[in-house]
């Protein structure tokens, strides 16, 4: 399997390899803390071995259920928020394209709900179910997250109104804790098909559990290939010597740049279909590192689109940013620029070129411009948008995040700050 490629040429001026080599003790200490499970939050490091230790029986059941949903449903509604939604949304766009729901040759349409409090959004999803057969995958580790619970109530009611209680129960798939929580109790009592979010894996590290796997399989994603990619990256991260290990070097580079005042990391991509990879990354790094008064602020841009909105700031604004660019060499499909007799816009010289070649030129040109504008850049390249590359990418960033947070000195696996807003909402609603 061809590994994803990580290029540090444009960080060398700021975080040189010689300094990385000198930081060996510090980086390897973070590596040992993560892999020997001795650090803060160690009880949530089940994802480190997940690519090889995953529950094979459950994955077989996920594939069977996905087949059933593909046969008996035109639409799957996935209710979940944060780590219980972003990975699947990112994977679907990456593998099948953001236009997946408009395609007629794929599996059921997949709509995500329960990731906001917007009634308009819920109504729009309900409208999409008119006259269609549908199923619901409700995903919540805690089983008590308000956004997810409220949406689930609404879609459970829609199912029961259409099919009656018994058939509705056969169309609800609950992904939740093995033992605890309101959703677990409901699933047991109503007889839903159940999948587990393992105790030792937190939401934002759960994309390779049933949380991500069921929606991915329903869309026709190849789970074996996804695991093969994650396994290859795990093997690489764990067993490549320090001097050559780009996972460790990237984790160190991020913290080195942060120490130099570069406290915003912009995840940039050149495919609109990778926007949700950016969203997944924002949660992964933001919730893992943003605590105790510290943390790199993770942002994302989709280029070249956002060059027309954020380009000015990146090129020329405050120099507290660095970029991590994800570039896919081969588009899912390419298209050639057509020929005309006249040169009405001055672009005749581009006729017959594939648009993909222009995108590559845009990447190289933009990257050089940002280098001239003193933006350190890490470039992550891959050949195509295969399941194997996605598996590599997910595991790569999870591992980087664990190491980087331990170098920073925080517990990567808790999120105490997320509770504050929830308490306030409950208080306001209790007063009603
Ligand atoms: O990473 C996390 O732990 C969070 O983002 C959760 O995934 C999110 O809050 C949803 O929680 P739950 O799955 O319990 O509904």
Coordinates of C-alpha atoms and ligand atoms in Angstrom, one line a residue:
X1 CA 0.0 0.0 0.0
X2 CA 1.4 3.4 -1.0
X3 CA 1.8 5.5 2.2
X4 CA 0.4 9.0 2.4
X5 CA 3.3 11.4 1.9
X6 CA 4.2 14.1 4.4
X7 CA 6.5 16.9 3.3
X8 CA 8.2 19.3 5.8
X9 CA 10.2 21.3 3.2
X10 CA 8.2 24.5 4.0
X11 CA 8.5 24.2 7.8
X12 CA 12.3 23.7 7.7
X13 CA 13.0 27.4 8.1
X14 CA 11.0 27.4 11.3
X15 CA 11.2 23.9 12.7
X16 CA 14.3 22.4 11.3
X17 CA 15.0 18.7 11.2
X18 CA 18.1 19.2 13.3
X19 CA 15.9 20.6 16.1
X20 CA 13.5 17.7 15.7
X21 CA 16.4 15.3 16.2
X22 CA 17.5 17.1 19.3
X23 CA 14.0 16.9 20.7
X24 CA 14.1 13.0 20.6
X25 CA 13.8 12.5 24.4
X26 CA 10.8 14.7 24.7
X27 CA 9.0 13.3 21.7
X28 CA 9.7 9.7 22.6
X29 CA 8.5 10.4 26.2
X30 CA 5.1 11.5 24.7
X31 CA 5.2 8.5 22.4
X32 CA 5.7 6.1 25.4
X33 CA 3.1 7.9 27.5
X34 CA 0.5 7.3 24.7
X35 CA 1.5 3.8 23.7
X36 CA 2.2 2.4 27.2
X37 CA -1.0 4.1 28.4
X38 CA 0.6 5.8 31.3
X39 CA -0.6 9.4 30.8
X40 CA -3.7 11.4 31.7
X41 CA -6.7 10.0 30.0
X42 CA -5.0 6.6 29.3
X43 CA -8.3 4.8 29.8
X44 CA -9.5 6.4 26.5
X45 CA -6.6 5.1 24.3
X46 CA -8.4 2.0 22.9
X47 CA -8.3 3.6 19.4
X48 CA -4.5 3.0 19.3
X49 CA -4.9 -0.7 18.8
X50 CA -8.4 -0.6 17.3
X51 CA -7.3 -1.2 13.7
X52 CA -6.0 -4.7 14.7
X53 CA -8.2 -5.3 17.8
X54 CA -11.6 -4.3 16.5
X55 CA -14.6 -6.6 17.1
X56 CA -14.7 -8.7 14.0
X57 CA -18.2 -10.2 14.8
X58 CA -19.6 -6.7 15.2
X59 CA -18.1 -5.5 11.9
X60 CA -19.6 -8.5 10.2
X61 CA -23.0 -7.5 11.7
X62 CA -22.5 -3.9 10.6
X63 CA -22.0 -5.1 7.0
X64 CA -25.1 -7.3 7.2
X65 CA -27.2 -4.4 8.6
X66 CA -25.8 -2.1 5.9
X67 CA -27.0 -4.5 3.2
X68 CA -30.4 -4.6 4.8
X69 CA -30.7 -0.8 4.9
X70 CA -29.5 -0.6 1.3
X71 CA -32.3 -3.0 0.3
X72 CA -35.2 -1.7 2.4
X73 CA -34.5 2.0 2.6
X74 CA -34.3 4.9 0.2
X75 CA -33.0 7.2 3.0
X76 CA -30.9 6.6 6.2
X77 CA -31.1 9.4 8.8
X78 CA -28.1 9.5 11.1
X79 CA -28.7 11.2 14.4
X80 CA -25.5 12.2 16.2
X81 CA -23.3 15.2 17.0
X82 CA -19.6 15.9 17.5
X83 CA -17.6 12.7 17.5
X84 CA -20.8 10.8 16.9
X85 CA -21.2 12.4 13.4
X86 CA -18.2 14.3 12.0
X87 CA -16.1 11.2 11.1
X88 CA -18.9 9.6 9.1
X89 CA -19.8 12.9 7.4
X90 CA -16.1 13.4 6.5
X91 CA -15.8 9.8 5.2
X92 CA -18.9 9.9 3.1
X93 CA -17.8 13.1 1.3
X94 CA -14.3 11.8 0.9
X95 CA -15.2 8.4 -0.6
X96 CA -18.4 9.2 -2.4
X97 CA -18.4 13.0 -2.9
X98 CA -20.5 15.7 -1.4
X99 CA -23.1 15.2 -4.2
X100 CA -23.7 11.6 -3.0
X101 CA -27.3 12.2 -2.1
X102 CA -28.1 13.5 -5.6
X103 CA -26.6 10.4 -7.3
X104 CA -28.9 7.7 -8.6
X105 CA -26.4 4.9 -8.9
X106 CA -25.4 4.7 -5.2
X107 CA -27.0 3.5 -2.0
X108 CA -29.7 5.2 0.1
X109 CA -29.5 8.9 0.6
X110 CA -27.9 9.7 4.0
X111 CA -29.0 12.8 5.9
X112 CA -27.3 13.8 9.2
X113 CA -29.6 15.2 11.9
X114 CA -29.2 15.8 15.6
X115 CA -26.1 17.9 15.1
X116 CA -27.9 21.2 15.8
X117 CA -31.0 22.7 17.4
X118 CA -32.5 24.1 14.2
X119 CA -36.1 23.3 13.6
X120 CA -35.8 24.4 10.0
X121 CA -33.1 21.9 9.4
X122 CA -35.1 19.1 11.0
X123 CA -38.2 20.0 8.9
X124 CA -36.0 19.9 5.8
X125 CA -34.8 16.4 6.6
X126 CA -38.4 15.3 7.4
X127 CA -39.5 16.6 4.0
X128 CA -36.8 14.4 2.4
X129 CA -38.6 11.4 3.8
X130 CA -42.0 12.1 2.1
X131 CA -43.0 8.9 0.2
X132 CA -39.7 7.2 0.9
X133 CA -38.7 4.1 2.9
X134 CA -36.3 5.0 5.6
X135 CA -34.3 3.9 8.6
X136 CA -32.6 5.7 11.5
X137 CA -29.1 5.2 13.0
X138 CA -29.0 7.0 16.3
X139 CA -25.5 7.5 17.7
X140 CA -24.7 8.7 21.1
X141 CA -22.1 7.2 23.5
X142 CA -23.6 8.9 26.5
X143 CA -27.2 8.4 25.3
X144 CA -28.2 11.7 26.8
X145 CA -26.9 14.4 24.4
X146 CA -29.8 16.9 23.9
X147 CA -29.4 17.6 20.2
X148 CA -29.3 13.9 19.3
X149 CA -32.1 12.9 21.7
X150 CA -34.5 15.6 20.4
X151 CA -33.9 14.7 16.7
X152 CA -34.1 11.0 17.5
X153 CA -37.5 11.5 19.2
X154 CA -38.8 13.3 16.0
X155 CA -37.5 10.7 13.6
X156 CA -38.6 7.8 15.8
X157 CA -42.1 9.3 15.8
X158 CA -41.9 9.6 12.0
X159 CA -40.9 5.9 11.7
X160 CA -43.7 4.8 14.0
X161 CA -46.3 6.8 12.3
X162 CA -45.3 5.3 8.9
X163 CA -44.6 1.7 9.8
X164 CA -46.1 1.1 13.3
X165 CA -44.0 0.4 16.4
X166 CA -42.7 -3.1 15.5
X167 CA -41.5 -2.4 12.1
X168 CA -40.1 1.0 13.3
X169 CA -38.0 -0.9 15.8
X170 CA -36.6 -3.0 13.1
X171 CA -35.5 0.1 11.3
X172 CA -33.7 1.7 14.2
X173 CA -30.0 1.0 14.7
X174 CA -28.6 2.3 18.0
X175 CA -24.9 2.9 18.4
X176 CA -24.2 3.6 22.1
X177 CA -22.5 2.5 25.3
X178 CA -22.2 -1.2 26.0
X179 CA -23.9 -1.0 29.3
X180 CA -25.0 2.4 30.4
X181 CA -27.2 5.3 29.4
X182 CA -30.8 6.1 28.4
X183 CA -30.3 5.1 24.7
X184 CA -28.9 1.7 25.8
X185 CA -31.9 1.1 28.0
X186 CA -34.4 2.2 25.3
X187 CA -32.6 0.0 22.7
X188 CA -32.8 -3.0 25.0
X189 CA -36.4 -2.5 25.8
X190 CA -37.5 -1.9 22.2
X191 CA -35.3 -4.5 20.6
X192 CA -33.3 -2.2 18.3
X193 CA -30.2 -3.6 16.6
X194 CA -27.3 -2.3 18.8
X195 CA -23.7 -1.4 18.2
X196 CA -21.1 -0.4 20.7
X197 CA -19.0 2.6 21.3
X198 CA -16.2 1.0 23.3
X199 CA -15.6 2.3 26.8
X200 CA -12.0 3.1 26.0
X201 CA -12.7 5.2 22.9
X202 CA -13.9 8.8 23.2
X203 CA -16.3 10.3 20.6
X204 CA -13.7 12.2 18.5
X205 CA -11.5 9.1 18.2
X206 CA -14.4 6.8 17.3
X207 CA -14.7 7.0 13.5
X208 CA -13.4 3.5 13.0
X209 CA -16.0 2.0 15.4
X210 CA -19.6 1.4 14.6
X211 CA -20.1 5.2 14.9
X212 CA -18.5 5.7 11.5
X213 CA -18.6 2.2 10.1
X214 CA -22.4 1.8 9.7
X215 CA -23.0 5.0 7.7
X216 CA -19.9 4.4 5.7
X217 CA -21.0 0.8 4.8
X218 CA -24.5 1.9 4.0
X219 CA -23.0 4.3 1.4
X220 CA -21.1 1.4 -0.1
X221 CA -17.7 2.1 1.5
X222 CA -15.3 -0.9 1.8
X223 CA -14.7 -1.4 5.5
X224 CA -11.9 -4.0 5.0
X225 CA -9.9 -1.5 2.9
X226 CA -10.5 1.2 5.5
X227 CA -9.1 -1.0 8.2
X228 CA -6.2 -2.1 6.0
X229 CA -5.2 1.6 5.6
X230 CA -5.5 2.2 9.4
X231 CA -3.5 -0.9 10.1
X232 CA -0.7 0.2 7.8
X233 CA -0.6 3.6 9.4
X234 CA -0.6 2.1 12.9
X235 CA 2.2 -0.2 12.0
X236 CA 4.1 2.8 10.6
X237 CA 3.5 5.1 13.5
X238 CA 4.4 2.5 16.1
X239 CA 7.4 0.9 14.4
X240 CA 9.2 3.5 12.3
X241 CA 12.3 4.8 14.0
X242 CA 12.2 8.3 15.4
X243 CA 14.5 9.9 12.9
X244 CA 12.2 8.9 10.0
X245 CA 8.8 8.9 11.6
X246 CA 6.7 11.6 10.0
X247 CA 3.9 11.1 12.5
X248 CA 6.1 12.0 15.4
X249 CA 7.8 14.8 13.4
X250 CA 4.5 16.4 12.5
X251 CA 3.3 16.3 16.2
X252 CA 6.6 17.9 17.2
X253 CA 6.5 20.5 14.4
X254 CA 3.0 21.6 15.4
X255 CA 4.1 22.2 19.0
X256 CA 7.3 23.9 17.9
X257 CA 5.4 26.3 15.7
X258 CA 2.9 26.9 18.6
X259 CA 5.8 27.8 20.9
X260 CA 6.9 30.4 18.3
X261 CA 3.5 32.1 18.5
X262 CA 1.9 30.3 15.5
X263 CA -1.2 29.5 17.4
X264 CA -3.6 29.0 14.5
X265 CA -3.4 25.9 12.3
X266 CA -5.3 26.1 9.1
X267 CA -6.2 22.7 7.6
X268 CA -6.4 23.4 3.9
X269 CA -7.7 21.2 1.1
X270 CA -8.2 21.6 -2.6
X271 CA -11.4 19.5 -2.9
X272 CA -14.8 20.7 -1.7
X273 CA -15.4 17.1 -0.8
X274 CA -12.8 17.4 1.9
X275 CA -14.5 20.2 3.8
X276 CA -15.8 17.8 6.3
X277 CA -12.4 16.3 6.8
X278 CA -11.6 19.8 8.0
X279 CA -14.5 19.8 10.3
X280 CA -13.5 16.4 11.8
X281 CA -9.9 17.8 12.3
X282 CA -11.2 20.9 14.0
X283 CA -13.0 18.8 16.6
X284 CA -10.2 16.3 17.0
X285 CA -7.5 18.9 17.7
X286 CA -9.7 21.6 19.2
X287 CA -11.3 19.3 21.9
X288 CA -8.1 17.4 22.5
X289 CA -5.7 20.3 22.9
X290 CA -7.7 23.3 23.7
X291 CA -7.7 23.3 27.5
X292 CA -5.9 24.6 30.6
X293 CA -5.5 28.0 28.9
X294 CA -3.6 26.4 26.0
X295 CA -4.1 25.0 22.5
X296 CA -3.6 25.7 18.8
X297 CA -6.8 27.1 17.3
X298 CA -7.7 24.7 14.4
X299 CA -9.3 26.3 11.4
X300 CA -10.0 25.0 7.9
X301 CA -10.3 26.3 4.4
X302 CA -11.3 24.7 1.1
X303 CA -9.2 26.0 -1.8
X304 CA -9.2 27.5 -4.2
X305 CA -12.7 28.6 -3.0
X306 CA -11.6 30.3 0.2
X307 CA -8.6 32.1 -1.5
X308 CA -11.4 34.5 -2.5
X309 CA -12.4 35.0 1.1
X310 CA -9.5 34.1 3.4
X311 CA -6.6 34.3 0.9
X312 CA -5.8 37.9 1.8
X313 CA -5.5 37.1 5.5
X314 CA -3.4 34.0 5.0
X315 CA -1.0 35.7 2.6
X316 CA -0.7 39.0 4.4
X317 CA -2.4 39.1 7.8
X318 CA -1.0 38.6 11.3
X319 CA 1.8 36.0 11.1
X320 CA 0.5 33.7 13.8
X321 CA -0.7 30.9 11.4
X322 CA 0.6 27.8 9.9
X323 CA -1.0 25.5 7.3
X324 CA -1.4 21.8 7.0
X325 CA -2.4 21.1 3.4
X326 CA -4.1 17.9 2.3
X327 CA -3.8 17.3 -1.4
X328 CA -5.2 14.4 -3.4
X329 CA -3.4 13.9 -6.7
X330 CA -6.3 12.2 -8.6
X331 CA -9.8 13.6 -8.5
X332 CA -12.7 11.1 -8.2
X333 CA -13.4 12.0 -11.8
X334 CA -11.7 14.5 -14.1
X335 CA -13.0 16.7 -16.9
X336 CA -11.3 18.3 -19.8
X337 CA -11.6 22.0 -20.7
X338 CA -13.5 22.2 -24.0
X339 CA -12.4 23.9 -27.2
X340 CA -14.0 27.0 -28.7
X341 CA -13.2 28.9 -31.9
X342 CA -12.8 32.2 -30.2
X343 CA -10.7 33.1 -27.2
X344 CA -13.4 35.1 -25.4
X345 CA -11.9 35.0 -21.9
X346 CA -8.2 34.7 -22.6
X347 CA -8.1 31.1 -21.4
X348 CA -7.9 29.4 -24.8
X349 CA -4.3 28.2 -24.0
X350 CA -5.8 25.9 -21.4
X351 CA -8.1 24.0 -23.8
X352 CA -7.9 20.2 -23.5
X353 CA -6.2 20.3 -20.1
X354 CA -7.8 18.3 -17.4
X355 CA -9.2 20.5 -14.6
X356 CA -7.2 18.4 -12.2
X357 CA -4.0 19.7 -13.7
X358 CA -5.2 23.3 -12.9
X359 CA -5.9 22.3 -9.4
X360 CA -2.4 21.0 -9.0
X361 CA -1.0 24.2 -10.4
X362 CA -3.2 26.1 -8.0
X363 CA -1.8 24.1 -5.1
X364 CA 1.8 24.6 -6.1
X365 CA 1.3 28.3 -6.9
X366 CA -0.6 29.1 -3.7
X367 CA 1.9 27.1 -1.6
X368 CA 4.8 29.1 -3.0
X369 CA 3.0 32.4 -2.5
X370 CA 2.2 31.5 1.2
X371 CA 5.9 30.5 1.6
X372 CA 6.9 33.9 0.4
X373 CA 4.3 35.3 2.9
X374 CA 6.0 33.5 5.7
X375 CA 3.4 30.8 6.3
X376 CA 5.0 27.6 7.5
X377 CA 3.3 24.6 5.7
X378 CA 3.1 20.9 6.1
X379 CA 1.9 19.2 3.0
X380 CA 0.2 15.8 3.2
X381 CA -0.3 14.2 -0.2
X382 CA -2.0 11.1 -1.4
X383 CA -2.7 9.5 -4.7
X384 CA -6.5 9.1 -4.5
X385 CA -9.6 9.0 -2.4
X386 CA -9.6 5.3 -1.6
X387 CA -10.8 3.7 1.6
X388 CA -7.2 2.7 2.3
X389 CA -6.0 6.2 2.1
X390 CA -8.8 7.4 4.3
X391 CA -8.0 4.8 6.9
X392 CA -4.4 6.0 6.9
X393 CA -5.4 9.6 7.2
X394 CA -7.8 9.1 10.1
X395 CA -5.3 7.1 12.1
X396 CA -2.4 9.4 11.2
X397 CA -4.2 12.5 12.6
X398 CA -5.5 10.6 15.7
X399 CA -1.9 9.5 16.5
X400 CA -0.5 13.0 15.8
X401 CA -3.1 14.5 18.1
X402 CA -2.4 12.1 21.0
X403 CA 1.4 12.8 20.8
X404 CA 1.0 16.5 20.2
X405 CA -1.3 16.9 23.2
X406 CA 1.1 15.0 25.5
X407 CA 4.0 17.2 24.3
X408 CA 1.8 20.2 25.1
X409 CA 1.1 18.7 28.5
X410 CA -2.6 18.3 28.5
X411 CA -5.0 15.3 28.7
X412 CA -6.0 14.8 25.1
X413 CA -9.0 12.6 26.0
X414 CA -11.3 14.7 28.2
X415 CA -13.5 17.8 27.3
X416 CA -14.5 19.4 30.6
X417 CA -15.2 22.7 28.8
X418 CA -18.0 21.2 26.7
X419 CA -20.2 20.8 29.8
X420 CA -20.6 24.5 30.5
X421 CA -23.1 25.3 27.8
X422 CA -25.0 22.2 28.4
X423 CA -25.6 23.1 32.0
X424 CA -26.8 26.6 31.0
X425 CA -29.3 25.2 28.4
X426 CA -30.7 22.7 30.9
X427 CA -31.1 25.5 33.5
X428 CA -32.9 27.8 31.0
X429 CA -35.2 25.0 29.9
X430 CA -35.9 23.9 33.5
X431 CA -37.1 27.5 34.2
X432 CA -39.7 27.4 31.4
Ligands
LIG1 O1 -15.6 13.8 21.3 C1 -16.5 13.8 22.1 O2 -16.5 13.1 23.1 C2 -17.7 14.6 21.9 O3 -17.6 15.4 20.8 C3 -18.9 13.7 21.7 O4 -18.7 12.9 20.6 C4 -20.2 14.5 21.4 O5 -20.4 15.4 22.5 C5 -21.4 13.6 21.3 O6 -21.5 12.8 22.5 P1 -22.4 11.5 22.6 O7 -21.9 10.5 21.7 O8 -22.3 11.1 24.0 O9 -23.8 11.9 22.2

